[in-house]
Amino acid sequence: MNEATRTASPVQALLERLHERHAGDMSGEVASYIPELATADPAWFGISMVTADGAVYEVGDTQREFTIQSISKPLTFALALETAGEETVRQHVDVEPSGEAFNSITLQPGTGRPLNPMVNAGAIATTSLITPLGFDKPIDRILNEYSAFAGRDLSVDEEVFGSENETGHRNRAIAYLLRNADVVDHEVEDVVETYFRQCSTLVTCRDLAVIAATLASTGFNPVTRERVLREDTVRNVLSVMASCGMYDSAGDWLYTVGLPAKSGVAGGIIAVLPGQLGIAVYSPPLDVHGNSVRGIKVCEDLSDELHLHVMSPARRPPPPVRVERTCLDSRSKRLRSPAEQQVLAEHGDRVKVLELQGELSFAAGELVTSSALERADHTDFAVLDFYAVRSIDLIDVPIFSHLIESYEEAGGEIAFSDVDRHPLFADDLNRHREKEGLHPVRTFADLDLALEWCEQGLIEKYGDVEADPELSLAQHGATLGMSVEEIELLSSHLEHVEFEAGDMFYGTELMPPEQMLLVTAGKISLLAKSDDGGYRRLATLSPGMTLGEVSMIAGTSLAGLPRADTAVKAWALTEGDLEVLRAKDPGLVVTLLENLLRQVAQRVGHMRADLLR
Ligand code: GLN
């Protein structure tokens, strides 16, 4: 994103407005229990936002370095989860909100475990679990992790570290209690030093927003495009941030702001909207809980104005059924004879097509099931189309399998189209069905083919139409209204041709240009090359239809490449023969052209319906 668009962006404008709104608020006190922190200017104020796709917005003091303090806690907790494993971590620290201040000395009666990793006691316990593993000291490994989060090399502020190391008696006391309870199982001084150093890591407001955005995008740093954490770790970390991140105001925070968050006594706050963005605010004056006053206000306003609250009903995903159709409003590319069209017009509503979309969760599977089964006994065929589906939770496998059974029990047949985009789901579904002794799901490469299957089913069920009949010339649509003599004359100028299934015959000696075909048996599809190198079909012709009449008469090339889908029989008429016929019997040619015009009109109508849907 360049500077110009960034200034013009409404998000940037909003951050600037919030900065202006709260810059004058001088309430709160800069932390002074760590003497070095007291030197901060209460006016320093920065806001940064980084989206899950790496766009950065910022205003104010976003490049000024300050110490991360307690915002280190979720990061070290994450590192502990990934290196020591969840079980070990949980043995050393619980995940219950304490309702107490960050430096409270409360430990769980009996086990002596700290209540959660977001208060000092819990953080000291998680820090003690970090082994150096290839690094000199645990702190080097921790800094390495934080740097991956921030996307740049971070270091420790030795002044702040020294200051806290000299005065941090309370944290030392907590560490000794933990040592006494065997929660910390090595040298207290080393653990406390590592803890003080990690708290003294220098970051900027922008770094914190990148860290928050990494937590928002499942542990993938959207700026460096590197994976920092596993997805399951991120879920665990965000859960604890949501319930414990803001100490004894965590409940109030979740209620008003509604985002997992963490604050530090140097004045930083991060807040995370999972899947979407990370926010960071830097402003040193703190409230009585030790949270940045301006930080809270900015987060409250942002949550409110951008509707970020995770419990907000506006956060609902889009409905899983994008649109519901029948064969009255959706047709395949297969061209149909008038008799077939009649059947489809009368019974097209007995087909139910559900076009699905988005990320299909468990709840989405349930919604799709109820839409598919609604009035199922009034339909004969159903198609679930997965073209616009981005992902499917595997929890949906038994749900979709059950849907198939229920639909079939109601007497219908069901197919899935474009489900191959989700090979994991498709494989799992069929494995599941095999285990249950059920037939594999019927699938089609795309909705067009699935629709053709539905149409064919309706025609066979309700039509008096013979499936793919072989026609005589007199039964062909091009000879409608001709006398026996005229048909005979026409036939003497036609040449019988046959293609084999799979033949791409156009332009070869099988079908030179400047001629047209009257198809009497088999199917021909007109194909267009698609972007992926394969073919997409434009139309399918059956017996009674013509191919190449427009291009022959207009002298243009054929729109699409014809391919024989099955063995095909047809009559070929060349341009030269049409000329000869015109001289011999102009009336016959007029009738022929009228019939061709009728077919063309039908095809144009089909195309228009396709465009309008
Ligand atoms: N280093 C600080 C302490 O342990 C961190 C506290 C905080 O940021 N809330 O007191």
XYZ file of C-alpha atoms and ligand atoms in Angstrom:
623
model
C 0.000 0.000 0.000
C 1.491 3.376 -0.885
C 1.457 6.455 1.335
C -1.219 8.243 -0.682
C -3.833 5.505 -0.378
C -2.934 5.038 3.261
C -3.660 8.661 4.101
C -6.907 8.477 2.207
C -8.024 5.256 3.883
C -11.026 5.537 6.222
C -9.225 3.267 8.715
C -6.288 5.668 8.823
C -8.694 8.583 9.228
C -10.401 6.792 12.104
C -7.099 6.138 13.914
C -6.179 9.797 13.492
C -9.538 10.881 14.894
C -9.131 8.598 17.922
C -5.615 9.870 18.525
C -6.866 13.424 18.459
C -9.836 12.577 20.677
C -7.762 11.011 23.470
C -4.379 12.791 23.246
C -5.548 15.490 25.669
C -6.677 12.977 28.310
C -3.995 13.202 31.000
C -5.638 10.898 33.534
C -3.778 7.947 35.020
C -0.292 7.594 36.479
C 2.913 6.464 34.813
C 4.215 3.326 36.583
C 6.913 4.158 39.111
C 7.352 0.954 41.152
C 10.017 0.090 38.573
C 11.956 3.389 38.934
C 13.199 3.471 35.372
C 9.635 3.396 33.980
C 8.817 6.662 35.760
C 10.947 8.581 33.241
C 8.317 8.063 30.515
C 6.518 11.139 29.201
C 2.763 10.861 29.893
C 2.099 12.533 26.542
C 3.617 9.709 24.461
C 0.781 8.143 22.510
C 0.729 5.845 19.508
C -1.889 3.650 17.834
C -1.121 0.917 15.287
C -3.301 -1.567 13.489
C -2.123 -4.450 11.303
C -4.596 -6.563 9.353
C -4.342 -10.311 8.838
C -3.147 -9.652 5.306
C -0.340 -7.391 6.495
C -1.660 -3.860 5.879
C -0.262 -1.452 8.499
C -2.046 1.671 9.775
C -0.522 3.887 12.434
C -0.638 7.288 14.056
C 1.428 9.071 16.739
C 4.413 7.616 18.633
C 4.425 4.234 16.948
C 8.205 4.049 16.417
C 9.249 4.946 19.967
C 10.752 2.018 21.869
C 9.495 1.034 25.304
C 9.562 -2.179 27.321
C 7.052 -4.889 26.530
C 6.478 -5.773 30.233
C 3.476 -8.068 30.704
C 2.672 -8.303 27.001
C 5.572 -10.772 27.099
C 3.388 -13.132 29.120
C 1.196 -14.543 26.335
C 4.267 -14.879 24.092
C 6.270 -16.892 26.618
C 3.150 -18.908 27.433
C 2.920 -19.751 23.702
C 6.581 -20.750 23.592
C 6.140 -22.930 26.693
C 3.089 -24.646 25.165
C 5.032 -25.490 22.021
C 8.250 -26.579 23.688
C 7.222 -28.133 27.004
C 3.850 -29.356 25.716
C 0.383 -28.495 26.926
C 0.244 -31.145 29.632
C 3.437 -30.006 31.362
C 2.407 -26.371 31.113
C -0.997 -27.094 32.622
C 0.688 -28.969 35.488
C 2.580 -25.779 36.293
C -0.105 -23.158 35.755
C -3.906 -23.067 35.618
C -6.069 -20.979 33.225
C -8.579 -19.503 35.689
C -9.133 -15.730 35.837
C -7.818 -14.561 39.185
C -9.936 -11.463 39.612
C -6.837 -10.088 41.294
C -4.074 -7.637 40.506
C -1.208 -8.612 38.205
C 1.232 -8.945 41.095
C -1.070 -10.901 43.413
C 0.523 -13.658 45.446
C -2.460 -16.011 45.357
C -1.613 -19.601 44.451
C -4.037 -22.496 44.183
C -4.482 -24.171 47.569
C -3.058 -27.679 47.513
C -1.130 -27.627 44.240
C 0.451 -24.209 44.723
C -0.131 -23.571 41.015
C -0.580 -19.953 39.904
C -4.103 -19.197 38.697
C -3.167 -18.260 35.136
C -0.156 -17.375 32.960
C -1.204 -13.714 32.554
C -0.464 -12.687 36.178
C 3.124 -12.430 37.370
C 3.078 -15.701 39.332
C 1.872 -17.649 36.281
C 4.283 -15.885 33.976
C 7.236 -16.675 36.207
C 6.119 -20.321 36.179
C 5.890 -20.441 32.354
C 9.227 -18.641 31.968
C 10.821 -21.311 34.170
C 9.705 -23.938 31.612
C 11.750 -22.462 28.754
C 14.951 -24.419 28.107
C 17.772 -22.802 26.101
C 17.645 -25.480 23.341
C 20.507 -24.497 21.077
C 20.738 -20.995 22.544
C 23.082 -19.806 25.277
C 20.401 -19.011 27.773
C 16.603 -19.269 27.955
C 16.344 -15.486 27.418
C 18.063 -15.817 24.020
C 15.513 -18.330 22.901
C 12.721 -16.109 24.220
C 14.100 -13.061 22.381
C 14.389 -15.121 19.235
C 10.690 -16.021 19.526
C 9.603 -12.437 20.237
C 11.657 -11.249 17.254
C 9.841 -13.701 14.957
C 6.557 -12.317 16.314
C 7.593 -8.703 15.693
C 9.378 -9.383 12.430
C 12.631 -7.696 13.523
C 15.497 -8.356 15.954
C 14.507 -7.266 19.458
C 16.800 -6.638 22.403
C 16.635 -5.984 26.143
C 16.711 -2.498 27.731
C 19.467 -3.027 30.316
C 18.474 0.105 32.302
C 14.926 -1.079 32.860
C 16.127 -4.614 33.539
C 18.626 -3.354 36.144
C 16.000 -1.151 37.714
C 13.490 -3.995 38.114
C 16.163 -6.486 39.142
C 17.112 -4.224 42.039
C 13.593 -3.463 43.196
C 11.553 -6.523 42.208
C 11.363 -8.018 45.689
C 7.724 -8.942 45.363
C 8.324 -10.943 42.168
C 11.253 -12.657 43.880
C 8.991 -13.512 46.784
C 6.451 -14.998 44.372
C 9.204 -17.004 42.669
C 10.368 -18.413 46.002
C 6.830 -19.459 46.875
C 6.621 -21.201 43.510
C 9.955 -22.882 44.177
C 8.649 -24.000 47.562
C 5.562 -25.526 45.896
C 7.805 -27.236 43.297
C 6.092 -25.318 40.506
C 9.442 -23.743 39.710
C 11.979 -26.539 39.837
C 15.280 -24.758 39.364
C 17.350 -21.827 40.579
C 14.989 -18.952 41.516
C 17.517 -16.214 40.745
C 17.989 -17.477 37.183
C 14.256 -17.702 36.587
C 13.608 -14.239 37.993
C 16.403 -12.770 35.903
C 15.006 -14.336 32.735
C 11.548 -13.049 33.653
C 12.788 -9.477 34.295
C 14.746 -9.526 31.057
C 11.827 -10.731 28.976
C 9.692 -7.954 30.504
C 12.420 -5.450 29.529
C 12.377 -6.381 25.822
C 12.219 -3.187 23.759
C 9.348 -2.930 21.310
C 7.501 -0.216 19.424
C 3.765 0.206 19.170
C 4.036 -1.004 15.595
C 5.916 -4.155 16.717
C 3.104 -4.878 19.133
C 0.494 -4.520 16.372
C 2.453 -6.997 14.211
C 2.578 -9.369 17.206
C -1.181 -8.963 17.683
C -1.794 -9.505 13.959
C 0.294 -12.696 14.104
C -1.986 -13.945 16.864
C -4.973 -12.840 14.747
C -3.801 -14.815 11.727
C -3.468 -18.216 13.408
C 0.217 -17.704 14.264
C 1.312 -16.658 10.784
C 3.152 -13.311 10.762
C 1.340 -11.409 7.977
C 4.229 -8.982 7.488
C 7.181 -11.397 7.262
C 4.912 -14.187 5.970
C 6.515 -16.644 8.385
C 4.713 -19.082 10.650
C 5.589 -18.316 14.259
C 3.125 -20.509 16.158
C 0.920 -23.525 15.564
C -2.814 -22.873 15.207
C -3.794 -24.811 18.323
C -1.277 -22.838 20.392
C -2.819 -19.582 19.198
C -6.269 -20.719 20.243
C -5.002 -21.562 23.730
C -3.162 -18.257 24.067
C -6.102 -16.154 22.861
C -8.485 -17.941 25.218
C -6.339 -17.097 28.224
C -5.877 -13.526 26.982
C -9.667 -13.168 26.705
C -10.369 -14.364 30.233
C -7.257 -13.175 32.107
C -5.361 -10.669 29.944
C -6.578 -7.556 31.719
C -6.174 -8.862 35.308
C -8.928 -7.768 37.685
C -10.672 -5.772 34.940
C -10.753 -8.729 32.519
C -14.511 -9.201 32.883
C -15.249 -5.557 32.273
C -12.891 -5.550 29.290
C -14.487 -8.593 27.667
C -17.893 -7.035 28.247
C -17.095 -3.638 26.738
C -14.282 -4.208 24.228
C -14.829 -7.902 23.595
C -11.362 -8.767 22.262
C -8.598 -10.992 23.642
C -6.011 -8.535 24.937
C -2.922 -8.006 27.072
C -1.498 -4.930 28.740
C 1.929 -4.029 30.138
C 2.891 -1.516 32.839
C 5.074 0.484 30.457
C 1.842 1.527 28.744
C 1.379 -0.950 25.896
C -1.833 -2.832 25.116
C -2.509 -5.351 22.372
C -5.950 -6.537 21.277
C -6.673 -9.262 18.755
C -9.661 -9.820 16.481
C -9.119 -13.470 15.518
C -8.862 -13.978 11.783
C -8.856 -10.277 11.057
C -6.536 -7.839 12.775
C -4.251 -6.838 15.582
C -4.359 -3.522 17.438
C -1.696 -1.952 19.635
C -1.784 1.233 21.683
C 1.101 2.837 23.550
C 0.435 5.437 26.225
C 2.252 5.274 29.616
C -0.334 6.629 32.107
C -2.088 3.668 33.797
C -5.353 3.141 35.661
C -5.503 1.460 39.070
C -5.378 -2.001 37.460
C -2.124 -1.182 35.691
C -3.702 -0.858 32.221
C -3.040 2.112 29.922
C -5.863 4.634 30.251
C -5.725 5.903 26.670
C -5.113 2.336 25.520
C -8.408 1.212 26.997
C -10.291 4.193 25.595
C -8.918 3.689 22.080
C -9.749 -0.028 22.162
C -13.262 0.709 23.416
C -13.849 3.223 20.630
C -12.335 1.006 17.937
C -14.402 -1.965 19.026
C -17.495 0.178 19.041
C -16.956 2.014 15.765
C -15.655 -0.948 13.784
C -17.978 -3.527 15.413
C -15.081 -5.678 16.575
C -16.636 -7.299 19.660
C -16.188 -11.062 19.264
C -19.592 -11.787 20.779
C -21.319 -9.341 18.450
C -24.146 -10.912 16.436
C -22.828 -8.922 13.459
C -19.886 -11.364 13.444
C -22.116 -14.101 11.998
C -20.627 -15.829 8.950
C -22.505 -15.511 5.649
C -25.321 -18.028 5.198
C -23.977 -21.353 3.900
C -26.642 -21.555 1.184
C -25.793 -18.736 -1.196
C -28.779 -19.333 -3.423
C -31.382 -22.014 -3.965
C -32.514 -22.856 -7.499
C -34.645 -25.277 -9.469
C -34.473 -26.433 -13.081
C -37.053 -23.754 -13.863
C -34.434 -21.059 -13.384
C -31.239 -23.052 -13.988
C -30.444 -25.197 -17.000
C -27.391 -27.070 -18.106
C -25.606 -26.143 -21.316
C -27.253 -29.071 -23.032
C -29.627 -27.860 -25.709
C -33.027 -29.471 -25.441
C -35.608 -30.403 -28.055
C -39.022 -28.741 -27.754
C -40.505 -31.928 -26.265
C -37.753 -32.092 -23.655
C -38.157 -28.410 -22.874
C -41.806 -29.010 -22.279
C -40.995 -31.638 -19.637
C -38.481 -29.356 -17.941
C -40.912 -26.452 -17.889
C -43.572 -28.631 -16.270
C -41.406 -30.486 -13.747
C -38.320 -28.309 -13.328
C -39.353 -27.382 -9.793
C -38.763 -31.007 -8.770
C -35.034 -30.258 -8.782
C -33.406 -28.492 -5.854
C -29.992 -26.908 -6.356
C -28.250 -25.454 -3.299
C -25.218 -23.348 -4.108
C -23.104 -23.353 -0.928
C -20.544 -20.765 0.095
C -17.962 -19.698 2.637
C -16.425 -21.664 5.444
C -18.695 -24.540 6.340
C -18.707 -25.184 10.071
C -20.741 -27.643 12.050
C -23.610 -25.144 12.254
C -23.447 -24.581 8.489
C -23.764 -28.350 7.901
C -26.943 -28.332 9.955
C -28.388 -25.381 8.030
C -27.609 -26.998 4.666
C -29.289 -30.200 5.836
C -32.499 -28.469 6.781
C -32.613 -26.523 3.482
C -31.981 -29.700 1.479
C -34.638 -31.683 3.321
C -37.243 -28.969 3.349
C -40.123 -30.259 1.189
C -37.793 -33.038 0.015
C -40.795 -35.155 -0.962
C -41.730 -32.498 -3.542
C -38.409 -32.919 -5.352
C -36.764 -35.827 -7.172
C -33.217 -34.542 -7.554
C -30.964 -32.389 -5.430
C -27.528 -30.932 -6.091
C -25.191 -29.415 -3.517
C -22.701 -27.222 -5.337
C -19.379 -26.529 -3.588
C -17.948 -24.071 -6.121
C -18.005 -21.074 -3.741
C -17.113 -23.026 -0.605
C -13.790 -21.934 0.887
C -13.351 -24.661 3.448
C -15.318 -27.448 5.109
C -14.813 -28.593 8.654
C -14.351 -32.375 8.750
C -16.927 -32.386 11.536
C -19.400 -31.994 8.629
C -18.538 -35.425 7.142
C -21.128 -37.433 9.110
C -23.607 -34.565 8.784
C -23.449 -34.464 4.970
C -23.493 -38.254 4.834
C -26.632 -38.302 6.941
C -28.128 -35.642 4.667
C -27.629 -37.952 1.661
C -29.342 -40.843 3.466
C -32.262 -38.703 4.589
C -32.782 -37.263 1.109
C -32.689 -40.719 -0.452
C -35.100 -42.045 2.159
C -37.514 -39.342 1.071
C -37.319 -40.923 -2.410
C -34.910 -38.574 -4.177
C -31.467 -38.750 -5.724
C -28.712 -36.378 -4.734
C -25.351 -35.342 -6.194
C -22.485 -33.029 -5.197
C -20.787 -30.776 -7.741
C -17.342 -29.210 -7.578
C -16.621 -30.978 -4.295
C -13.211 -32.038 -5.648
C -11.953 -28.601 -4.607
C -12.000 -30.055 -1.109
C -10.251 -33.405 -1.617
C -9.782 -33.980 2.108
C -13.498 -33.645 2.734
C -14.506 -35.664 -0.332
C -12.146 -38.525 0.579
C -13.177 -38.509 4.198
C -16.839 -38.531 3.228
C -16.471 -41.590 1.017
C -14.313 -43.381 3.575
C -16.948 -42.686 6.187
C -19.679 -43.978 3.862
C -17.739 -47.101 2.994
C -17.319 -47.871 6.676
C -21.067 -47.492 7.184
C -21.763 -49.759 4.197
C -23.179 -46.879 2.130
C -22.642 -46.145 -1.574
C -20.139 -43.398 -2.442
C -21.582 -39.954 -3.040
C -22.453 -39.180 -6.674
C -20.250 -36.304 -7.808
C -19.930 -34.107 -10.887
C -16.989 -31.950 -11.885
C -19.204 -28.882 -12.063
C -22.738 -27.665 -11.597
C -23.421 -27.704 -15.343
C -22.908 -31.474 -15.532
C -24.929 -32.017 -12.355
C -27.789 -29.985 -13.819
C -27.700 -32.059 -16.998
C -28.010 -35.180 -14.856
C -31.072 -33.703 -13.092
C -32.665 -32.696 -16.412
C -32.033 -36.115 -17.871
C -33.613 -37.677 -14.805
C -36.711 -35.499 -15.105
C -37.026 -36.206 -18.826
C -36.792 -39.954 -18.275
C -39.226 -39.850 -15.390
C -41.896 -37.504 -16.741
C -41.336 -37.296 -20.502
C -42.625 -39.478 -23.216
C -39.334 -38.764 -24.868
C -37.094 -41.604 -25.903
C -33.623 -41.020 -24.464
C -31.237 -40.228 -27.304
C -33.296 -41.684 -30.149
C -31.814 -42.198 -33.579
C -33.722 -40.023 -36.017
C -34.455 -40.427 -39.683
C -33.971 -37.342 -41.839
C -37.757 -36.854 -41.884
C -37.805 -36.717 -38.085
C -35.008 -34.120 -37.942
C -35.957 -30.577 -36.934
C -34.446 -29.160 -40.125
C -37.016 -30.905 -42.353
C -40.114 -29.792 -40.447
C -42.932 -29.024 -42.922
C -41.174 -30.542 -45.957
C -42.941 -32.921 -48.326
C -41.625 -36.420 -48.937
C -40.334 -35.258 -52.330
C -38.549 -32.282 -50.832
C -36.906 -34.489 -48.202
C -35.780 -36.843 -50.948
C -34.321 -33.995 -52.973
C -32.570 -32.602 -49.891
C -31.250 -36.033 -48.985
C -29.663 -36.439 -52.434
C -27.487 -33.439 -51.589
C -26.479 -34.610 -48.108
C -23.615 -36.813 -47.168
C -23.892 -39.270 -44.256
C -21.063 -38.866 -41.723
C -20.148 -40.695 -38.503
C -17.795 -39.765 -35.665
C -16.454 -41.838 -32.842
C -16.783 -40.867 -29.185
C -14.005 -38.415 -28.348
C -13.437 -37.226 -31.943
C -12.555 -33.529 -32.149
C -13.614 -33.527 -35.751
C -13.909 -29.903 -36.825
C -11.435 -28.711 -39.433
C -10.204 -32.277 -40.030
C -11.146 -34.272 -43.116
C -14.058 -35.572 -41.028
C -15.622 -32.123 -41.144
C -14.134 -29.475 -43.353
C -15.414 -25.937 -42.716
C -18.118 -24.466 -44.984
C -20.518 -27.197 -44.142
C -23.153 -27.859 -41.535
C -24.366 -31.005 -39.795
C -27.852 -32.298 -39.111
C -27.304 -34.532 -36.082
C -29.410 -37.704 -36.080
C -27.742 -39.798 -33.367
C -25.415 -39.230 -30.409
C -24.271 -36.112 -28.592
C -21.844 -33.358 -29.556
C -20.458 -30.783 -27.124
C -19.076 -27.412 -28.094
C -16.057 -26.704 -25.918
C -14.000 -23.645 -25.076
C -10.461 -23.770 -23.677
C -10.497 -22.812 -20.001
C -7.756 -21.047 -18.030
C -6.518 -24.244 -16.393
C -5.716 -25.738 -19.799
C -8.793 -27.993 -19.824
C -12.118 -27.449 -21.570
C -15.370 -25.934 -20.446
C -18.519 -26.719 -22.337
C -20.564 -24.069 -24.074
C -23.405 -26.303 -25.245
C -24.326 -29.900 -25.954
C -26.335 -30.865 -29.028
C -28.501 -33.949 -29.385
C -30.287 -35.624 -32.303
C -32.617 -33.271 -34.156
C -30.219 -30.307 -33.775
C -27.797 -28.707 -36.213
C -24.171 -27.732 -35.936
C -22.343 -25.096 -37.937
C -25.304 -23.524 -39.763
C -24.574 -19.968 -38.558
C -20.873 -20.106 -39.344
C -21.545 -21.640 -42.736
C -24.080 -19.000 -43.747
C -22.209 -16.069 -42.162
C -18.824 -17.325 -43.334
C -17.388 -17.088 -39.800
C -15.614 -19.749 -37.807
C -17.410 -21.977 -35.378
C -17.892 -20.616 -31.839
C -16.239 -23.403 -29.834
C -14.595 -26.701 -30.648
C -17.018 -29.528 -31.299
C -16.321 -32.938 -29.771
C -18.344 -36.116 -30.218
C -19.346 -37.113 -26.642
C -20.698 -40.437 -27.923
C -20.728 -42.149 -31.318
C -22.429 -39.626 -33.605
C -24.348 -39.944 -36.867
C -25.227 -36.881 -38.934
C -26.003 -35.548 -42.381
C -23.557 -33.004 -43.795
C -24.673 -30.202 -46.119
C -22.007 -28.110 -47.825
C -22.340 -24.485 -48.841
C -21.985 -25.512 -52.505
C -24.875 -27.974 -52.223
C -27.032 -25.335 -50.581
C -26.412 -23.149 -53.672
C -27.389 -25.985 -56.015
C -30.558 -26.656 -53.997
C -31.496 -22.979 -54.075
C -31.410 -23.064 -57.879
C -33.411 -26.317 -58.067
C -36.066 -25.612 -55.413
C -36.033 -22.179 -53.757
C -39.155 -23.100 -51.700
C -37.319 -26.012 -50.091
C -34.420 -23.771 -49.146
C -36.810 -21.224 -47.604
C -38.365 -23.971 -45.437
C -34.922 -25.251 -44.480
C -33.710 -21.774 -43.490
C -36.883 -21.152 -41.479
C -36.268 -24.352 -39.562
C -32.640 -23.425 -38.961
C -33.703 -19.980 -37.792
C -36.049 -21.581 -35.276
C -33.164 -23.622 -33.865
C -30.912 -20.594 -33.691
C -33.625 -18.642 -31.887
C -33.932 -21.444 -29.367
C -30.190 -21.400 -28.749
C -30.131 -17.639 -28.295
C -32.977 -17.986 -25.793
C -30.961 -20.571 -23.898
C -27.949 -18.277 -23.823
C -30.038 -15.371 -22.612
C -31.519 -17.423 -19.772
C -27.973 -18.391 -18.852
C -26.859 -14.768 -18.730
C -29.840 -13.612 -16.723
C -29.567 -16.134 -13.936
N 7.734 -6.579 34.860
C 6.474 -6.198 35.424
C 6.268 -6.835 36.792
O 6.514 -8.005 36.919
C 5.377 -6.560 34.501
C 4.052 -6.215 35.088
C 3.054 -5.771 34.063
O 3.378 -5.333 32.984
N 1.790 -5.787 34.445
O 5.880 -6.186 37.727
